[in-house]
Structures are given as structure tokens and as C-alpha cells.
Amino acid sequence: AGNADAGKAKSAVCAACHGAEGISAMDIYPNLAGQKEAYLASQLQHFRDGQRDNPIMAPMAKPLSDADIADLAAYYASL
Amino acid sequence: AGNADAGKAKSAVCAACHGAEGISAMDIYPNLAGQKEAYLASQLQHFRDGQRDNPIMAPMAKPLSDADIADLAAYYASL
């Protein structure tokens, strides 16, 4: 599993849409706080590899390493 | 917006994977409880029309009407 603290450090850009505590301010952007860790990781991988097609999330996920994804998933699942 | 009570009545099949209270028992299936209503509705529409490709969710969403989708989104957002 990832490291939640490391994930928090990498989450600044995510917070812009998903909220500082993982509760988004926009009804169309999902809350991430307390979401399932494996689900979060799988969705980030799918955004990265294009299996899940989303014009906003694709460029966000593209630069992420597997470790980044694991850490971010651990962080948001921990909220 | 949809009707949460009507959504609850239609949620029996969803509960199998997403949990009776919208907190799933499997790490790979997302929690739905307290998720954003518009996000839930948009994802069900995307599963229904294939914009979001998922072999498990496609047959679940296919038979849903717009009203079903609105009610289910209202229900899970209310948890």
C-alpha cells in the first residue's frame, strides 16, 4: 500500500478540484475522502493509461508514477 | 433532482456490491455514501451510454431510466 503522508505532500493539485480535505466544492467533482484505496488507485491508473477517458483527469494522471498513485490513494482513503 | 426514497427502493441490486449503506465491502468497489449527487448521476449515465466502459456496471446501468438515475444519485448522496 502507499504512504498517506507522502500522498498528502503530492495532493496539492488534486485539492484544487477535490477539496483540501477530499470533499469537493463542485457537485460534478467526486469526493475522494474515505473512498476505497484500491478503487482510487485503479481509477488513477485507468486515467493514466486512458482506459478511463476523462479530458480533465488524463493530464493530471499522466505524470504520476506507480508510487505516486499508491501514495495518493492511501492519503485520500485515510481521510 | 431525484427522489432519495424512490432511489432507496431501486437500490437493492446496487447494495450487493456497494453495501447496504453505500459503504462497499470490497476494496475495489467504490463507496457511494455521501458522494456528490451530480457526479453519481453523470457516472451512471456514462455507464449506461458506454462513455465510461465497465463490464460490471454496463448491464447494471443499461435498464435505468433518467428518473431511476436521478433517484439513485439522490439516495446515495443523502447517505
Coordinates of C-alpha atoms in Angstrom, one line a residue:
Chain A
A1 CA 0.0 0.0 0.0
G2 CA 1.0 3.6 -0.4
N3 CA 2.2 6.1 2.1
A4 CA -0.6 8.6 3.2
D5 CA 1.9 11.3 4.3
A6 CA 3.7 11.1 1.0
G7 CA 0.4 11.2 -0.7
K8 CA -0.7 14.3 1.2
A9 CA 2.5 16.1 0.0
K10 CA 1.6 15.2 -3.6
S11 CA -2.1 16.2 -3.3
A12 CA -1.8 20.0 -3.8
V13 CA -3.0 19.9 -7.4
C14 CA -5.8 17.5 -6.6
A15 CA -7.1 19.7 -3.8
A16 CA -8.0 22.4 -6.4
C17 CA -11.0 20.3 -7.6
H18 CA -11.4 17.6 -4.9
G19 CA -11.1 20.0 -1.9
A20 CA -8.4 20.4 0.7
E21 CA -9.9 17.6 2.8
G22 CA -11.0 15.5 -0.2
I23 CA -14.6 16.9 -0.1
S24 CA -15.0 18.7 -3.4
A25 CA -16.7 22.1 -3.7
M26 CA -18.3 21.3 -7.1
D27 CA -21.2 18.8 -7.4
I28 CA -19.7 17.3 -10.6
Y29 CA -16.3 16.5 -9.0
P30 CA -16.3 13.5 -6.7
N31 CA -15.4 13.5 -3.1
L32 CA -12.3 11.4 -2.5
A33 CA -12.2 11.4 1.3
G34 CA -12.7 7.9 2.7
Q35 CA -13.0 6.3 -0.7
K36 CA -11.7 2.8 -1.1
E37 CA -7.9 2.7 -1.6
A38 CA -7.8 0.1 -4.3
Y39 CA -10.6 1.8 -6.2
L40 CA -8.8 5.1 -6.0
A41 CA -5.6 3.5 -7.3
S42 CA -7.3 1.6 -10.1
Q43 CA -9.1 4.8 -11.3
L44 CA -5.9 6.8 -11.3
Q45 CA -4.2 4.0 -13.3
H46 CA -7.1 4.0 -15.8
F47 CA -7.0 7.8 -16.2
R48 CA -3.2 7.5 -16.8
D49 CA -3.5 4.7 -19.3
G50 CA -6.6 6.0 -21.0
Q51 CA -8.8 3.1 -20.1
R52 CA -11.0 5.6 -18.3
D53 CA -11.3 8.6 -20.7
N54 CA -11.6 12.0 -19.0
P55 CA -10.1 15.1 -20.5
I56 CA -9.5 16.7 -17.1
M57 CA -8.0 13.8 -15.3
A58 CA -5.8 12.4 -18.2
P59 CA -3.2 15.2 -17.9
M60 CA -3.4 15.0 -14.1
A61 CA -2.7 11.3 -14.1
K62 CA -0.2 11.1 -16.9
P63 CA 2.9 12.2 -14.9
L64 CA 2.1 10.1 -11.9
S65 CA 4.4 7.2 -11.1
D66 CA 3.0 3.9 -9.6
A67 CA 4.3 5.1 -6.2
D68 CA 2.6 8.5 -6.6
I69 CA -0.7 6.7 -7.3
A70 CA -0.3 4.4 -4.4
D71 CA 0.5 7.3 -2.0
L72 CA -2.4 9.4 -3.2
A73 CA -4.8 6.5 -2.9
A74 CA -3.6 5.8 0.6
Y75 CA -3.9 9.5 1.5
Y76 CA -7.4 10.0 0.3
A77 CA -8.6 6.7 1.7
S78 CA -7.3 7.8 5.1
L79 CA -9.4 10.9 5.2
Chain B
A1 CA -33.0 16.4 -8.5
G2 CA -34.1 12.9 -7.9
N3 CA -36.1 11.4 -5.0
A4 CA -33.9 9.7 -2.4
D5 CA -36.8 7.5 -1.1
A6 CA -37.5 6.3 -4.6
G7 CA -33.8 5.7 -5.1
K8 CA -33.6 3.6 -2.0
A9 CA -36.4 1.4 -3.3
K10 CA -34.4 0.9 -6.5
S11 CA -31.0 0.3 -4.8
A12 CA -31.3 -3.4 -3.8
V13 CA -29.1 -4.6 -6.7
C14 CA -26.6 -1.9 -6.1
A15 CA -26.2 -2.9 -2.4
A16 CA -24.8 -6.2 -3.4
C17 CA -21.5 -4.6 -4.3
H18 CA -21.8 -1.1 -2.9
G19 CA -23.1 -2.2 0.5
A20 CA -26.4 -1.7 2.2
E21 CA -25.4 1.8 3.4
G22 CA -23.4 2.7 0.4
I23 CA -20.1 1.6 2.0
S24 CA -18.8 -1.3 0.0
A25 CA -17.3 -4.4 1.5
M26 CA -14.8 -4.8 -1.4
D27 CA -11.8 -2.5 -1.7
I28 CA -12.1 -2.4 -5.5
Y29 CA -15.8 -1.3 -5.4
P30 CA -16.3 2.4 -4.5
N31 CA -18.2 3.7 -1.6
L32 CA -21.2 5.7 -2.8
A33 CA -22.4 7.0 0.5
G34 CA -22.3 10.8 0.6
Q35 CA -20.8 11.1 -2.9
K36 CA -21.7 14.1 -5.0
E37 CA -25.2 13.8 -6.5
A38 CA -24.3 15.2 -9.9
Y39 CA -21.2 13.1 -10.1
L40 CA -23.1 9.9 -9.3
A41 CA -25.8 10.8 -11.9
S42 CA -23.1 11.6 -14.6
Q43 CA -21.3 8.3 -14.0
L44 CA -24.5 6.2 -14.2
Q45 CA -25.3 8.0 -17.5
H46 CA -21.8 7.3 -18.8
F47 CA -22.0 3.6 -17.8
R48 CA -25.4 3.5 -19.5
D49 CA -24.2 5.1 -22.7
G50 CA -20.8 3.4 -22.7
Q51 CA -18.8 6.6 -22.4
R52 CA -17.4 5.0 -19.2
D53 CA -16.6 1.5 -20.1
N54 CA -17.0 -1.0 -17.3
P55 CA -18.2 -4.6 -17.9
I56 CA -19.8 -4.9 -14.5
M57 CA -21.6 -1.5 -14.5
A58 CA -22.8 -1.5 -18.1
P59 CA -25.5 -4.1 -17.6
M60 CA -26.5 -2.6 -14.3
A61 CA -27.0 0.9 -15.9
K62 CA -28.5 -0.2 -19.2
P63 CA -32.0 -0.7 -18.0
L64 CA -32.1 2.5 -15.9
S65 CA -34.3 5.4 -16.9
D66 CA -33.3 9.0 -16.4
A67 CA -35.6 9.1 -13.4
D68 CA -34.0 5.9 -11.9
I69 CA -30.6 7.5 -12.3
A70 CA -31.7 10.8 -10.6
D71 CA -33.4 8.9 -7.7
L72 CA -30.4 6.6 -7.2
A73 CA -28.0 9.6 -7.2
A74 CA -30.2 11.4 -4.7
Y75 CA -30.4 8.4 -2.5
Y76 CA -26.6 7.7 -2.3
A77 CA -25.7 11.3 -2.0
S78 CA -28.1 11.5 1.0
L79 CA -26.3 8.8 3.0

